[in-house]
């Protein structure tokens, strides 16, 4: 086995937290989700102890604004989209150990613990700023109820905490011509206190951390992160807001209008979800193997708009909790926590030349996609043509071509014709006779692919990895065409050719499992394999000691038989006539999908 020389390690895999304000589209999941699942499935097959955790990000102004406009509570809105998103991610085959949410009591407690650790070490300080109150009621006017003109881009509908046009974070006092969304009055600004995270105190520690990643991280991610160090500013971590995690300090805890800023609580989610997973596993300390063992590794996956939170802010928070910034300090009560090993960021996917946009309906939601097409067709497309290193454009024409020319005509065809012939002529996997040079060359090529594909997957180079695996498939098809077993009268030779082809089918099924878990599982069964080859996630309803129930995505991946290794097939294993692995897509789907885009 190629990985037998390296010992089993604890690997945390952390896909970004989708925001619970709507269903996910394929642009989203091409960045944060599918690459993380491919990486995680490979690492489990290679014998490592993987913990994959995430959940829905449910606090913040946008959810409150949307809830207000629908006349529901933010909790009701979050409940709705938490369930929708969990369903989408489960349908994609995302092998989460735990996909939870940020509105759990566990998450609140862990966020407050991180806050306290940072505060006790002096990395959080209060600052007097100007906050808005309503002149007519005298009460605090939360950020979302203030709008005005963005001082940065001039957009007229900017909100008190953020401009949706240019994406910059704002303070209500920055807005030009601020007014209340409730009654149009001009808010009065009075002095109020908020908390700031002292990011400049981590400039040196973050610099040491990031410079050590030279040659390991994708160059664009590292360059972007190092550039941010040039000008780190203290960052507000509380807001005038009533939906979020309370500030855990005397005099603050019970203030209904002060909450931690959503970004502060969301990045803690990776850790709080690990703690929740441990408690649900029956060993409340089980998270420590992934967060405190110096040999443990952690990989965070996201779209490029989220790099700053993962390469700068979350590492700064961890450094501060550990007492490792300019002001020193002691680790918090849980002990020092590991920083990210790698921040793996994808670029953006566009759709038919346009930016994905839910509001302008340039979009294909995961659910709609999977109602019409095979999940493995999407996973394959994202692996081979996704936005790994540059922005890329999804087109229905390309999707159809990849599906038909590669999945159907190469992989599906290899599986189908080799199994079909063997089932028809032998009813079982035939014995191999004496091997020719051509037989040996193909078998060696296939075995050598484990190291090559595994090496690429271990470095999150999905396009190279899936292309290498498909090269084996193409060569096996070329081998069959050259050997022409259907013309061979010699039964021993024919059996040998089919044996060699089926061995490569078995190898390729393993090599393709991280990308195509569902179809690899089918091939495993077709080849007479027993049990579960690639486990699929499921949705379970859980609660917190009698609290409201909520769905989590989880799974029992220990039942998998998949190991990252060549496994000799067993002659005599009965074979049945195979069913097609993939469906060919008719040319009409392109026009149909484009018409759907135009309609909307
Ligand atoms: Zn703006």
XYZ file of C-alpha atoms and ligand atoms in Angstrom:
601
model
C 0.000 0.000 0.000
C 1.401 3.325 -1.034
C 0.600 5.092 2.207
C 1.818 2.341 4.546
C 5.102 4.149 5.124
C 3.399 7.214 6.588
C 1.567 6.815 9.868
C -2.100 7.553 10.343
C -2.708 11.186 11.271
C -5.576 13.224 12.626
C -6.803 15.548 9.889
C -9.466 18.208 10.446
C -11.226 19.144 7.211
C -13.206 22.351 7.450
C -15.487 23.501 4.618
C -16.739 27.088 5.009
C -20.086 27.750 6.693
C -22.908 28.526 4.234
C -25.046 31.504 5.273
C -28.607 30.441 6.057
C -30.462 32.981 3.919
C -31.313 30.827 0.922
C -30.574 27.590 -0.914
C -27.050 26.966 -2.270
C -26.300 27.152 -5.987
C -23.583 25.217 -7.786
C -21.241 28.230 -7.779
C -21.183 28.130 -3.981
C -20.602 24.416 -3.651
C -17.867 24.371 -6.303
C -15.755 26.495 -3.947
C -16.259 25.484 -0.341
C -17.946 22.110 -0.478
C -17.019 19.595 -3.164
C -13.220 20.113 -3.053
C -13.305 19.517 0.717
C -15.282 16.302 0.305
C -12.887 14.971 -2.370
C -9.942 15.740 -0.109
C -11.610 14.204 2.961
C -12.646 11.005 1.203
C -9.112 10.554 -0.107
C -7.565 11.113 3.334
C -9.886 8.536 4.923
C -8.997 6.010 2.202
C -5.303 6.707 2.827
C -5.799 5.597 6.427
C -5.980 8.961 8.190
C -8.419 9.920 10.964
C -10.538 12.589 9.322
C -12.929 14.909 11.157
C -15.024 16.961 8.725
C -17.197 19.558 10.448
C -19.181 22.633 9.514
C -22.723 23.995 9.648
C -24.971 26.890 8.701
C -23.966 30.426 9.669
C -27.195 31.911 11.014
C -26.598 35.225 12.744
C -26.099 38.739 11.423
C -28.054 41.536 9.869
C -28.895 40.059 6.447
C -30.893 37.221 8.003
C -32.680 39.663 10.276
C -33.505 42.008 7.413
C -34.856 39.147 5.339
C -36.840 37.784 8.282
C -38.329 41.252 8.917
C -39.384 41.554 5.300
C -41.089 38.143 5.415
C -42.710 38.822 8.771
C -41.036 35.871 10.480
C -38.449 35.712 13.266
C -34.775 35.334 12.332
C -34.822 31.952 14.066
C -37.688 30.784 11.855
C -35.848 31.916 8.735
C -32.643 30.229 9.890
C -34.549 27.028 10.718
C -35.946 26.964 7.205
C -32.661 27.416 5.357
C -30.623 25.304 7.752
C -32.873 22.411 6.747
C -32.738 23.228 3.028
C -28.947 23.574 3.002
C -28.383 20.427 5.066
C -30.507 18.560 2.509
C -28.549 19.999 -0.420
C -25.182 19.073 1.084
C -26.317 15.575 1.960
C -27.573 15.092 -1.611
C -24.140 16.123 -2.907
C -22.600 13.271 -0.916
C -20.713 15.633 1.420
C -19.260 13.238 3.989
C -19.547 15.455 7.064
C -18.892 13.909 10.428
C -21.076 16.741 11.676
C -22.855 19.508 9.813
C -24.551 21.580 12.506
C -25.510 25.252 12.957
C -24.478 28.368 14.868
C -27.698 28.717 16.879
C -26.892 25.867 19.279
C -26.244 26.396 22.991
C -22.947 24.573 22.492
C -21.848 27.093 19.861
C -22.788 30.053 22.090
C -20.783 28.604 24.986
C -17.692 27.891 22.864
C -17.783 31.333 21.202
C -17.993 32.964 24.628
C -15.056 30.866 25.852
C -12.917 32.059 22.919
C -14.004 35.649 23.603
C -13.019 35.323 27.257
C -9.630 33.824 26.425
C -8.881 36.712 24.057
C -10.235 39.274 26.518
C -8.244 37.907 29.474
C -5.062 38.042 27.389
C -5.734 41.673 26.476
C -6.477 41.212 22.771
C -10.022 42.568 22.988
C -10.503 46.153 24.111
C -13.511 48.443 24.455
C -13.864 51.486 22.268
C -16.292 54.354 22.474
C -17.949 54.906 19.123
C -21.045 56.672 17.927
C -24.180 54.553 17.898
C -27.569 55.454 16.480
C -30.712 56.009 18.492
C -34.187 56.796 17.305
C -35.059 60.400 18.286
C -38.767 59.531 18.546
C -38.395 56.539 20.895
C -35.011 57.212 22.479
C -34.065 53.550 21.885
C -31.068 52.089 20.140
C -31.617 51.796 16.414
C -29.974 48.529 15.300
C -27.636 48.707 12.322
C -30.063 47.034 9.965
C -32.660 49.729 10.482
C -30.357 52.456 9.234
C -29.703 53.075 5.592
C -28.031 55.771 3.574
C -25.462 56.390 0.877
C -22.277 54.314 0.946
C -19.259 56.605 1.534
C -17.085 54.227 -0.524
C -19.074 53.474 -3.685
C -21.967 55.940 -3.527
C -24.669 53.239 -3.510
C -27.846 54.711 -2.073
C -29.204 51.645 -0.220
C -26.234 50.817 2.024
C -27.065 49.484 5.495
C -25.586 50.504 8.819
C -23.121 47.636 8.961
C -22.469 46.816 5.331
C -22.868 47.985 1.776
C -24.387 45.225 -0.344
C -23.173 46.929 -3.497
C -19.418 47.091 -2.785
C -19.329 44.595 0.088
C -17.448 46.875 2.487
C -18.164 46.791 6.194
C -19.443 50.110 7.474
C -20.436 51.878 10.650
C -23.813 53.630 10.710
C -22.033 56.932 11.372
C -20.134 56.537 8.058
C -23.329 56.656 5.984
C -24.091 59.806 4.036
C -27.667 61.016 4.695
C -28.478 58.254 7.212
C -32.159 57.589 7.849
C -34.272 55.093 9.748
C -35.847 52.360 7.671
C -38.653 52.220 10.226
C -39.997 55.755 9.887
C -37.535 57.714 7.762
C -36.340 59.937 10.602
C -32.699 60.968 10.861
C -31.046 58.986 13.669
C -29.250 60.763 16.474
C -25.732 59.533 17.189
C -24.662 59.149 20.797
C -21.578 57.659 22.394
C -21.753 53.928 22.885
C -19.264 51.225 23.719
C -18.179 48.352 21.517
C -15.411 45.786 21.548
C -12.519 45.613 19.114
C -10.175 42.750 18.246
C -6.602 44.028 18.383
C -5.418 42.654 15.027
C -2.238 44.831 14.902
C -0.979 42.933 17.986
C -0.698 39.833 15.771
C 1.260 41.355 12.896
C 4.514 39.624 13.870
C 2.984 36.303 14.919
C 0.848 36.133 11.767
C 3.864 37.054 9.651
C 5.895 34.176 11.118
C 2.965 31.828 10.653
C 2.291 32.836 7.035
C 5.910 33.015 5.864
C 6.385 29.390 6.987
C 3.647 28.413 4.492
C 5.754 29.484 1.498
C 5.680 26.694 -1.094
C 2.833 24.877 0.666
C -0.209 27.107 0.079
C -1.578 28.086 -3.292
C 0.505 31.157 -4.220
C -2.477 33.492 -4.683
C -3.820 32.714 -1.203
C -0.467 33.311 0.463
C 0.256 36.495 -1.449
C -3.163 37.920 -0.626
C -2.734 37.036 3.069
C 0.769 38.483 3.353
C -0.436 41.711 1.740
C -3.112 42.080 4.423
C -0.358 42.219 7.060
C 0.842 45.571 5.711
C -2.082 47.366 7.253
C -3.863 45.471 10.014
C -6.418 47.578 11.891
C -8.424 46.805 15.039
C -11.732 45.281 13.978
C -15.106 45.730 15.675
C -16.450 42.466 17.080
C -19.733 43.689 18.585
C -22.676 45.464 17.003
C -25.950 47.132 17.886
C -27.960 44.070 17.098
C -30.360 41.765 18.921
C -29.737 38.535 16.971
C -26.493 36.781 17.846
C -24.233 35.591 20.619
C -24.307 37.819 23.748
C -21.045 39.388 24.940
C -20.059 37.281 27.976
C -19.161 40.121 30.343
C -20.825 41.651 33.374
C -23.075 44.491 32.254
C -23.136 43.189 28.671
C -24.560 39.701 28.868
C -28.124 40.882 29.382
C -28.122 43.844 27.040
C -30.657 42.951 24.361
C -29.130 45.263 21.760
C -25.475 44.253 21.910
C -24.294 41.084 20.243
C -21.042 39.688 18.896
C -20.542 40.449 15.234
C -21.559 37.502 13.050
C -18.103 36.959 11.558
C -16.607 36.549 15.043
C -18.983 33.760 15.978
C -18.988 32.068 12.557
C -15.230 31.386 12.389
C -15.354 29.784 15.846
C -17.823 27.318 14.333
C -15.143 24.913 13.127
C -14.061 24.486 16.705
C -17.503 24.476 18.334
C -18.711 21.887 15.803
C -15.738 19.680 16.725
C -16.715 19.991 20.398
C -20.346 19.144 19.568
C -19.240 16.160 17.482
C -17.094 14.895 20.381
C -19.980 15.136 22.841
C -22.294 13.295 20.446
C -19.630 10.601 19.930
C -19.745 9.824 23.661
C -16.236 11.130 24.431
C -16.455 14.889 25.189
C -12.665 15.244 24.928
C -12.369 13.513 21.555
C -11.924 16.884 19.754
C -8.515 17.339 21.364
C -6.819 14.855 18.989
C -7.593 17.213 16.074
C -7.064 20.541 17.825
C -4.201 20.001 20.245
C -1.977 17.192 18.950
C 0.995 18.994 17.335
C 1.070 16.264 14.651
C -2.558 16.886 13.677
C -3.289 18.697 10.406
C -6.153 21.016 9.456
C -7.369 22.116 6.014
C -9.938 24.871 5.460
C -11.839 25.113 2.145
C -13.627 28.206 0.844
C -14.245 30.605 -2.026
C -11.729 33.437 -2.399
C -14.036 36.075 -0.903
C -13.555 34.332 2.447
C -9.758 34.101 2.568
C -9.333 36.961 5.040
C -11.407 35.230 7.699
C -9.440 31.992 7.453
C -5.859 33.115 6.863
C -5.899 36.254 9.025
C -8.741 36.639 11.485
C -9.256 33.067 12.670
C -5.475 32.478 13.061
C -5.243 35.791 14.980
C -8.063 34.711 17.287
C -6.352 31.363 17.885
C -2.983 33.021 18.506
C -4.627 35.386 20.994
C -6.492 32.568 22.743
C -3.162 30.732 22.987
C -1.412 33.838 24.377
C 0.895 34.208 21.402
C 0.516 37.806 20.191
C 2.530 40.920 21.084
C 0.863 41.113 24.484
C 1.724 37.534 25.448
C -0.703 35.758 27.773
C -1.689 32.248 28.729
C -3.718 29.693 26.779
C -7.438 29.812 27.639
C -9.062 27.219 29.888
C -9.333 24.621 27.096
C -5.583 24.803 26.343
C -3.739 25.961 23.226
C -5.463 25.242 19.879
C -3.889 24.412 16.500
C -3.749 27.006 13.712
C -4.820 26.058 10.167
C -2.279 23.915 8.344
C -3.574 25.162 5.025
C -6.199 27.579 3.772
C -7.363 26.162 0.430
C -9.259 28.755 -1.530
C -11.029 28.375 -4.854
C -11.629 31.115 -7.385
C -15.104 31.907 -8.699
C -17.372 29.942 -10.998
C -19.488 31.953 -13.409
C -22.503 30.682 -15.313
C -22.764 31.081 -19.088
C -20.431 34.080 -18.886
C -22.306 35.829 -16.080
C -21.854 36.071 -12.330
C -24.110 33.775 -10.336
C -26.806 35.932 -8.818
C -29.805 34.740 -6.883
C -31.449 38.156 -7.120
C -31.025 38.355 -10.891
C -31.817 34.650 -11.231
C -28.538 33.789 -12.971
C -28.458 30.633 -10.976
C -28.904 26.884 -10.818
C -29.649 25.661 -7.326
C -28.168 22.383 -6.105
C -31.621 20.900 -5.581
C -32.809 21.694 -9.130
C -29.560 20.444 -10.586
C -29.765 17.112 -8.785
C -33.405 16.628 -9.773
C -32.322 16.527 -13.417
C -28.730 15.239 -13.378
C -26.549 12.693 -11.632
C -24.634 13.980 -8.608
C -21.439 12.353 -9.900
C -21.764 14.262 -13.187
C -21.649 17.504 -11.198
C -18.810 16.299 -8.967
C -16.805 15.255 -11.999
C -17.360 18.580 -13.746
C -16.243 20.550 -10.682
C -13.141 18.356 -10.245
C -12.011 18.551 -13.850
C -13.229 22.013 -14.841
C -13.938 23.830 -11.567
C -12.435 27.156 -10.409
C -9.424 25.576 -8.698
C -6.809 28.133 -9.768
C -8.690 30.655 -11.862
C -12.197 31.876 -12.418
C -13.975 29.469 -14.739
C -17.253 29.499 -16.578
C -19.885 26.789 -16.248
C -21.742 26.234 -19.495
C -24.413 23.633 -20.145
C -22.705 22.759 -23.413
C -19.439 21.919 -21.606
C -21.298 20.071 -18.904
C -23.029 17.924 -21.500
C -19.748 17.274 -23.363
C -17.880 16.267 -20.206
C -20.713 13.965 -19.235
C -21.092 12.326 -22.634
C -17.487 12.224 -23.863
C -15.751 11.411 -20.598
C -18.069 9.836 -18.045
C -20.240 7.921 -20.527
C -17.865 7.278 -23.470
C -14.713 6.599 -21.431
C -15.392 5.394 -17.889
C -18.935 4.065 -18.367
C -17.895 2.372 -21.603
C -14.853 0.677 -20.062
C -16.919 -0.681 -17.166
C -19.748 -1.742 -19.408
C -17.880 -3.566 -22.158
C -15.389 -5.385 -19.943
C -18.019 -6.528 -17.445
C -20.534 -7.346 -20.138
C -18.122 -9.583 -22.053
C -16.839 -11.293 -18.912
C -20.376 -11.863 -17.587
C -21.590 -13.223 -20.903
C -18.662 -15.525 -21.651
C -17.564 -16.608 -18.183
C -20.302 -15.563 -15.740
C -17.467 -14.655 -13.382
C -14.116 -12.891 -13.207
C -11.899 -15.026 -15.492
C -8.432 -16.344 -14.574
C -5.416 -14.670 -16.096
C -3.101 -16.881 -18.178
C 0.374 -15.870 -19.182
C 0.744 -12.088 -19.400
C 2.038 -10.278 -22.477
C 4.103 -7.079 -22.376
C 0.969 -5.087 -23.202
C -0.894 -6.696 -20.272
C 1.935 -5.978 -17.874
C 2.382 -2.392 -19.091
C -1.271 -1.543 -18.473
C -1.328 -3.211 -15.038
C 1.806 -1.361 -13.996
C 0.467 1.928 -15.306
C -2.680 1.425 -13.261
C -0.845 0.484 -10.058
C 1.544 3.418 -10.391
C -1.441 5.778 -10.576
C -2.177 5.315 -6.854
C 0.893 7.289 -5.826
C 0.441 9.885 -8.525
C -3.278 10.526 -8.063
C -2.905 10.322 -4.272
C -0.039 12.824 -4.346
C -2.162 15.307 -6.275
C -5.228 14.791 -4.064
C -3.170 15.251 -0.899
C -2.219 18.691 -2.192
C -5.763 19.605 -3.264
C -4.872 19.506 -6.963
C -8.151 18.011 -8.034
C -7.924 18.727 -11.735
C -4.527 16.990 -12.037
C -5.706 14.120 -9.865
C -8.889 13.343 -11.780
C -7.090 13.781 -15.109
C -4.418 11.239 -14.058
C -7.119 8.788 -13.015
C -8.923 9.270 -16.325
C -5.687 8.689 -18.237
C -5.705 5.161 -16.813
C -9.283 4.734 -18.018
C -8.377 5.989 -21.510
C -5.391 3.672 -21.704
C -7.523 0.724 -20.660
C -9.995 1.549 -23.435
C -7.096 1.763 -25.886
C -5.851 -1.595 -24.624
C -9.215 -3.258 -25.217
C -9.476 -1.782 -28.703
C -5.970 -3.027 -29.545
C -6.385 -6.497 -28.010
C -9.870 -7.040 -29.470
C -10.959 -9.777 -27.044
C -14.276 -10.027 -28.969
C -12.329 -11.400 -31.966
C -10.131 -13.801 -30.009
C -10.941 -17.510 -30.465
C -8.400 -18.578 -27.807
C -10.489 -18.784 -24.622
C -7.465 -18.538 -22.308
C -6.178 -15.416 -24.039
C -9.621 -13.856 -24.069
C -9.950 -14.541 -20.323
C -6.550 -12.988 -19.695
C -7.438 -9.804 -21.572
C -10.715 -9.483 -19.691
C -9.009 -10.234 -16.385
C -6.494 -7.451 -17.021
C -9.272 -5.055 -18.047
C -11.355 -5.875 -14.971
C -8.346 -5.418 -12.705
C -7.887 -1.930 -14.134
C -11.616 -1.268 -13.737
C -11.246 -2.193 -10.083
C -8.185 0.064 -9.676
C -9.877 2.947 -11.500
C -12.986 2.588 -9.368
C -10.761 3.125 -6.301
C -8.865 6.021 -7.892
C -12.155 7.726 -8.788
C -13.889 7.176 -5.432
C -13.081 10.626 -3.949
C -14.636 12.274 -7.009
C -17.387 9.806 -7.904
C -18.321 7.989 -4.680
C -21.783 6.924 -5.818
C -20.733 5.348 -9.115
C -17.601 3.808 -7.572
C -19.860 2.126 -5.055
C -21.929 0.729 -7.939
C -18.816 -0.625 -9.692
C -17.724 -2.248 -6.440
C -21.053 -4.099 -6.304
C -20.963 -4.998 -10.018
C -17.538 -6.579 -9.494
C -19.001 -8.809 -6.797
C -17.821 -6.694 -3.856
C -19.748 -6.877 -0.595
C -20.844 -4.211 1.842
C -20.391 -0.459 1.592
C -17.545 0.777 -0.587
C -18.063 4.532 -0.220
C -20.358 5.608 2.608
C -22.934 8.320 2.036
C -23.954 10.942 4.568
C -27.399 10.959 6.121
C -29.613 13.441 7.940
C -30.418 12.798 11.577
C -32.618 14.805 13.911
C -30.867 15.754 17.136
C -31.436 18.136 20.035
C -29.634 19.572 23.022
C -31.138 17.999 26.137
C -34.726 18.633 25.305
C -34.179 21.826 23.265
C -35.657 22.207 19.789
C -34.618 19.474 17.372
C -32.566 20.243 14.289
C -31.177 18.228 11.384
C -27.485 17.388 11.194
C -25.588 15.787 8.334
C -23.443 12.942 9.580
C -22.473 9.404 8.639
C -20.756 6.226 9.628
C -17.681 6.270 7.420
C -15.980 3.483 9.378
C -18.148 0.983 7.486
C -16.354 1.867 4.251
C -14.203 -0.765 2.624
C -12.436 1.731 0.392
C -8.652 1.852 0.925
C -6.262 3.774 -1.267
C -4.531 0.730 -2.693
C -4.466 -1.700 -5.564
C -6.450 -4.801 -4.607
C -6.113 -7.995 -6.675
C -9.466 -9.114 -8.083
C -10.507 -12.701 -7.318
C -11.076 -15.011 -10.311
C -14.301 -16.960 -10.009
C -16.242 -14.081 -8.412
C -19.685 -14.237 -10.088
C -20.585 -11.348 -12.413
C -24.007 -10.233 -13.594
C -24.758 -8.267 -16.739
C -23.904 -4.639 -15.862
C -26.319 -1.709 -15.872
C -25.134 1.567 -17.437
C -23.184 3.702 -14.951
C -24.121 7.103 -16.402
C -26.895 8.506 -18.562
C -26.063 10.177 -21.843
C -27.437 13.723 -22.077
C -29.409 14.716 -25.144
C -28.457 17.903 -27.032
C -31.851 19.364 -26.126
C -30.895 19.808 -22.466
C -28.611 22.693 -23.412
C -31.427 24.668 -25.021
C -33.821 23.781 -22.222
C -31.452 24.985 -19.527
C -30.588 28.181 -21.424
C -34.305 28.861 -21.885
C -34.794 28.458 -18.113
C -32.094 31.076 -17.547
C -33.692 33.485 -20.029
C -37.169 33.047 -18.566
C -36.081 33.943 -15.079
Zn -20.563 50.609 -1.180
